[in-house]
């Protein structure tokens, strides 16, 4: 069976398992007062070139977004996001629950928010206070849910609009590794203008490890209470921190993301030109969205390939995701099976 | 000064004040165990031809919607509404707060939900459980926020789609009177297929009086707790009930709504054909949405007319609302001032 | 029938009805931009000797407490209150819902919080952050739910403990009028040290009118959003403001409270010394808590007197409440019926 | 350094690490559709002798309690618990947040709820509906936060009171292993009468793994949505399930708990009779609460022993917790250091 269903069907990377094993020595202070967590924070400060950031290891992506947002807004405020943002579309109302606040959908271009779209939302709300929730946060996803990537200039432009209106910027970085790798810039540049980051480990190669990384020091105060109250404070925190540390020491996360992105590119190239197959969005990171003829989709599933329809993007659209665990052979097999099917008709 | 700003700048109708005075005799049991509340329930049962309905008097419209929705859904579910629904656009996140649940925006036609739009939302969610919130409630507004009205056949079609998917129907009836009057049907017909109703009194002529009216008896159980917990249970309830009773005894609410709708129609007719003036939506109830040339809008404001821009409907769009308290003379004065300005250029 | 059941079985005072009538003239700006609300604010500033206070008229007492608390705390914090506080015992979880935060019960003396009790709660929480919610607000009730009153010196001592720990003070003033009257001090003195006040109108003689009064100007910012989001923003606000203004113009609220307190005192004096009858708490304001022999309680109910058992205070304890509408004759009748029953055995 | 601070300063058991390694093979379906999760469910059904139970692996204990409670109550209801329950005292308001509902504190005997205490709470609430939140859930902790254990007969008596009033029973089983071991009964008997269980893995020897185990099949419906919405649904669920499975295969969890309880007993025996040292509660499971003379406490800390003061239990009270990782030598060292200090004065 070949899995392009999601980057969360992958196992953990061997280095992550090794780190868990190494962390499993004797007693350690709980709730983050351990040495591994201290080293994680120190390494994240290097990675993001930010000596003031604070990292709060967490369990899963949806909750990481939720607790990050909750900590920087009040319940009468609103988050601006795209229609296919994870917080809008894949979290079963968790962000509204954690924050008490609305999500306002702004128009997007290729899955990315634009200054104009945000200005429009802000203008509508200002005209209508206090009946309309007041925008407070712009939530970006890097790389986006449809596999595109915000360029550094785009991030700068969003920061400018944020500053104009006193907004904060949250980044859902569940696939930040893929974003950084796609951009070919430093992690610091890939989070330009961001105040608070959901730093993704699970899709990058961990078993289960994420973190809220607060880049803007003015927002750090009292976060420990949110961390606790939202059920995201690990008692034996070293075992979450160790996973993240394994990924960012020696930049393993970026090496793995380059691998995944590269295979997605190969897949995109191999699929382009096949009859009836079309890329819905330009490939940039590790996820492809393709229109497949129904018979082809069926044949591939029958041949053991695993992937999901993505109805939000239209009829007959499917998502193909590569991860650190995807192999060249798997990509080759998928492409071969495509060609075989098309020839066999 | 002439007010077309909203139906809530109007005073209360003299009959409502008289009812408050009549209710102000001696002690009465609190929290709804009084006689006036009992008479209100009895009269509502006649009005809606529903001997099982229960009425729970409340204070204001936003909260009435919120408590009605909260009582029939769980926080992982979702309400389907239009983009300009009051619950989406004018309640500062109250419905998300009261219910804990998402609002999903379906495409609308002239401010009205359609079976196709609802089917599309349901399909997307079903494909994606439990990551997508599960649709549970269709929330309609009668008359809508843009002054249109659901016909009885349209309501029947929505009931059919609701039944197909196990959904409940909530109606925001803040302007139900205007909807009934516009349709020229009975109140019962105007709420065809509705399970739970936000029954509007304030905009219909009360000082402050709304009610949750539960038409589907299966949903009544335990509502008293929601009523209390959401801060909408009046201790001296007789004074809310008396206002509502004054409106529905002798069908005063419908008489007043016909008056308001009629003046809105006169306004629409008078404005049509004026240069640069256009109705954005067809007039049906008591609110008009018109594009006005900026200079005209300014001139009218300067002449003492009060009305709001309605940016959600586009640039240079303004809302004009008639109420029971609007007079023929005021409509005439507004139209005259329009014509004078256009001539004077 | 004679009602000692609650001060909310009373009607509204004639002056309140007259004010509603006077307010019912033509159109007025909605949501608080009307003249009567401006006059209410001005008069409250005089009454409390505080030129910076802001008043936000609301509908009912439970919600007023909830929105006041919500606006000054974050959901990981806690309110300290007594076991019989209205927010703990009579609001069906509304305060936890509105604030998202815990209520921590401190030991009380005669229904009143003490500096020692608060210190103990704070110490426990500090030892245990962030696992224990962090105390943020002390919530006092003036007069208390058991009819006692905080003296000015007691309020000063609580302010000192609040300052020591960075706490804010909320006062549930649903019966503030009775508190002021009992103390014989100015309203300003009766709210010594208070940051935010639930100002009670309904029990003082209104039909339905309360207000959040923010005494500490640092807490005013953005309250309009809380006001809206919690469903407590009246659209035709003038009709709430007019009721409150009627009560505080010419100090009518205090005149009425002195009347109610005086009758409660007569009742207390008349009951003391009756066989098997005992005051559970010393009478100070308008509510009495008395132990009655079961046969006497039954006989009184049979004779048409209305009052509730108060199980929180113990077995065979009943609450007797006087209001502005209670008459000397009613008190006399109640006492006579007591004596008649005791003689008749 | 010797750790008696908590069972969450311990590492994971080697068998748990081995299970993580074994689970780390290739791709697996995410969100619980994997084979290891299926085996976990099957094994839990054996362990609890309940072929209908459903298990939902989660990340941490506080959230496990919160999501379990949320799924079986509505926000106007209440949970009955003891004053030192984890949900009341150690979760920073998370349960109120997840459920929207109140916690009502009932009197306890040695940290355990009693039928009488519950009856009293229920009676108070029934008298006062809908102003008082309605009790819906009894939440027990097995073993309790103060190290005592509910006997099977006690559980039966609580079930009877629950049935009398239509209540459900939740068990916080963060230390269920220690409870089972202390009782010397089967796991099924140790959860007699329980509807929904927070099954604890982390304190029993996992790195981070808990589960909601629904024993009452009527409560299973729709839990997947709660699981998701509360941020407790692991994407790579196999890595949580594997930890739990490692603990319950071959009853490792009970073997480890017997070890921990046994050392706590040795500690209790060793401390009893020392001058100035007293057990505050009878030892039954793996946690001791002892009064220590301040000088002794200081000397022990100085000697490298780690343990916390437990102010909730009184002044100079300390908690000593043994875990699977505690050794006989550590207990001996602690006792020796006690005796040395007492002799040296």
Short mmCIF file of C-alpha atoms in Angstrom, two decimals, chain A residues 75-77 83 87-93 95-97 100-104 123-124 127-128 130-134 309-312, chain B residues 75-77 83 87-93 95-97 100-104 123-124 127-128 130-134 309-312:
data_model
loop_
_atom_site.label_atom_id
_atom_site.label_comp_id
_atom_site.label_asym_id
_atom_site.label_seq_id
_atom_site.Cartn_x
_atom_site.Cartn_y
_atom_site.Cartn_z
CA UNK A 75 -13.84 36.72 23.06
CA UNK A 76 -15.50 39.70 21.37
CA UNK A 77 -12.72 39.91 18.85
CA UNK A 83 -11.99 29.69 3.82
CA UNK A 87 -8.85 26.62 11.93
CA UNK A 88 -11.94 27.20 9.81
CA UNK A 89 -12.32 23.90 8.12
CA UNK A 90 -10.65 21.08 10.01
CA UNK A 91 -10.98 21.73 13.72
CA UNK A 92 -14.65 21.10 14.44
CA UNK A 93 -15.15 24.49 16.01
CA UNK A 95 -10.88 27.66 17.74
CA UNK A 96 -14.26 29.28 18.38
CA UNK A 97 -14.48 27.19 21.53
CA UNK A 100 -14.89 32.31 22.32
CA UNK A 101 -14.39 34.44 19.24
CA UNK A 102 -15.47 34.50 15.62
CA UNK A 103 -13.46 33.59 12.56
CA UNK A 104 -14.05 36.01 9.70
CA UNK A 123 -13.57 48.23 7.21
CA UNK A 124 -16.84 46.30 7.47
CA UNK A 127 -18.42 50.54 10.50
CA UNK A 128 -20.45 48.29 12.70
CA UNK A 130 -19.91 46.83 18.64
CA UNK A 131 -22.37 44.73 16.66
CA UNK A 132 -19.62 43.21 14.57
CA UNK A 133 -16.81 41.37 16.30
CA UNK A 134 -13.61 43.40 16.17
CA UNK A 309 -10.94 13.51 -2.32
CA UNK A 310 -10.80 17.20 -1.49
CA UNK A 311 -14.31 18.43 -2.15
CA UNK A 312 -13.61 21.92 -0.86
CA UNK B 75 -21.13 22.68 20.72
CA UNK B 76 -19.55 20.47 18.05
CA UNK B 77 -22.44 21.11 15.72
CA UNK B 83 -23.70 35.88 5.15
CA UNK B 87 -26.48 35.94 13.97
CA UNK B 88 -23.48 36.16 11.64
CA UNK B 89 -23.14 39.83 11.17
CA UNK B 90 -24.70 41.81 14.00
CA UNK B 91 -24.25 39.94 17.24
CA UNK B 92 -20.54 40.31 17.97
CA UNK B 93 -20.00 36.59 18.26
CA UNK B 95 -24.22 32.99 18.96
CA UNK B 96 -20.83 31.27 18.87
CA UNK B 97 -20.48 32.15 22.54
CA UNK B 100 -20.08 27.08 21.51
CA UNK B 101 -20.71 26.12 17.89
CA UNK B 102 -19.78 27.32 14.43
CA UNK B 103 -21.91 29.21 11.96
CA UNK B 104 -21.44 27.93 8.41
CA UNK B 123 -22.12 17.32 1.89
CA UNK B 124 -18.82 19.04 2.65
CA UNK B 127 -17.15 14.03 3.99
CA UNK B 128 -15.02 15.41 6.73
CA UNK B 130 -15.33 14.75 12.85
CA UNK B 131 -12.91 17.40 11.59
CA UNK B 132 -15.74 19.52 10.27
CA UNK B 133 -18.46 20.65 12.64
CA UNK B 134 -21.69 18.76 11.96
CA UNK B 309 -24.83 53.15 5.01
CA UNK B 310 -24.97 49.40 4.52
CA UNK B 311 -21.50 48.50 3.34
CA UNK B 312 -22.18 44.76 3.37
#
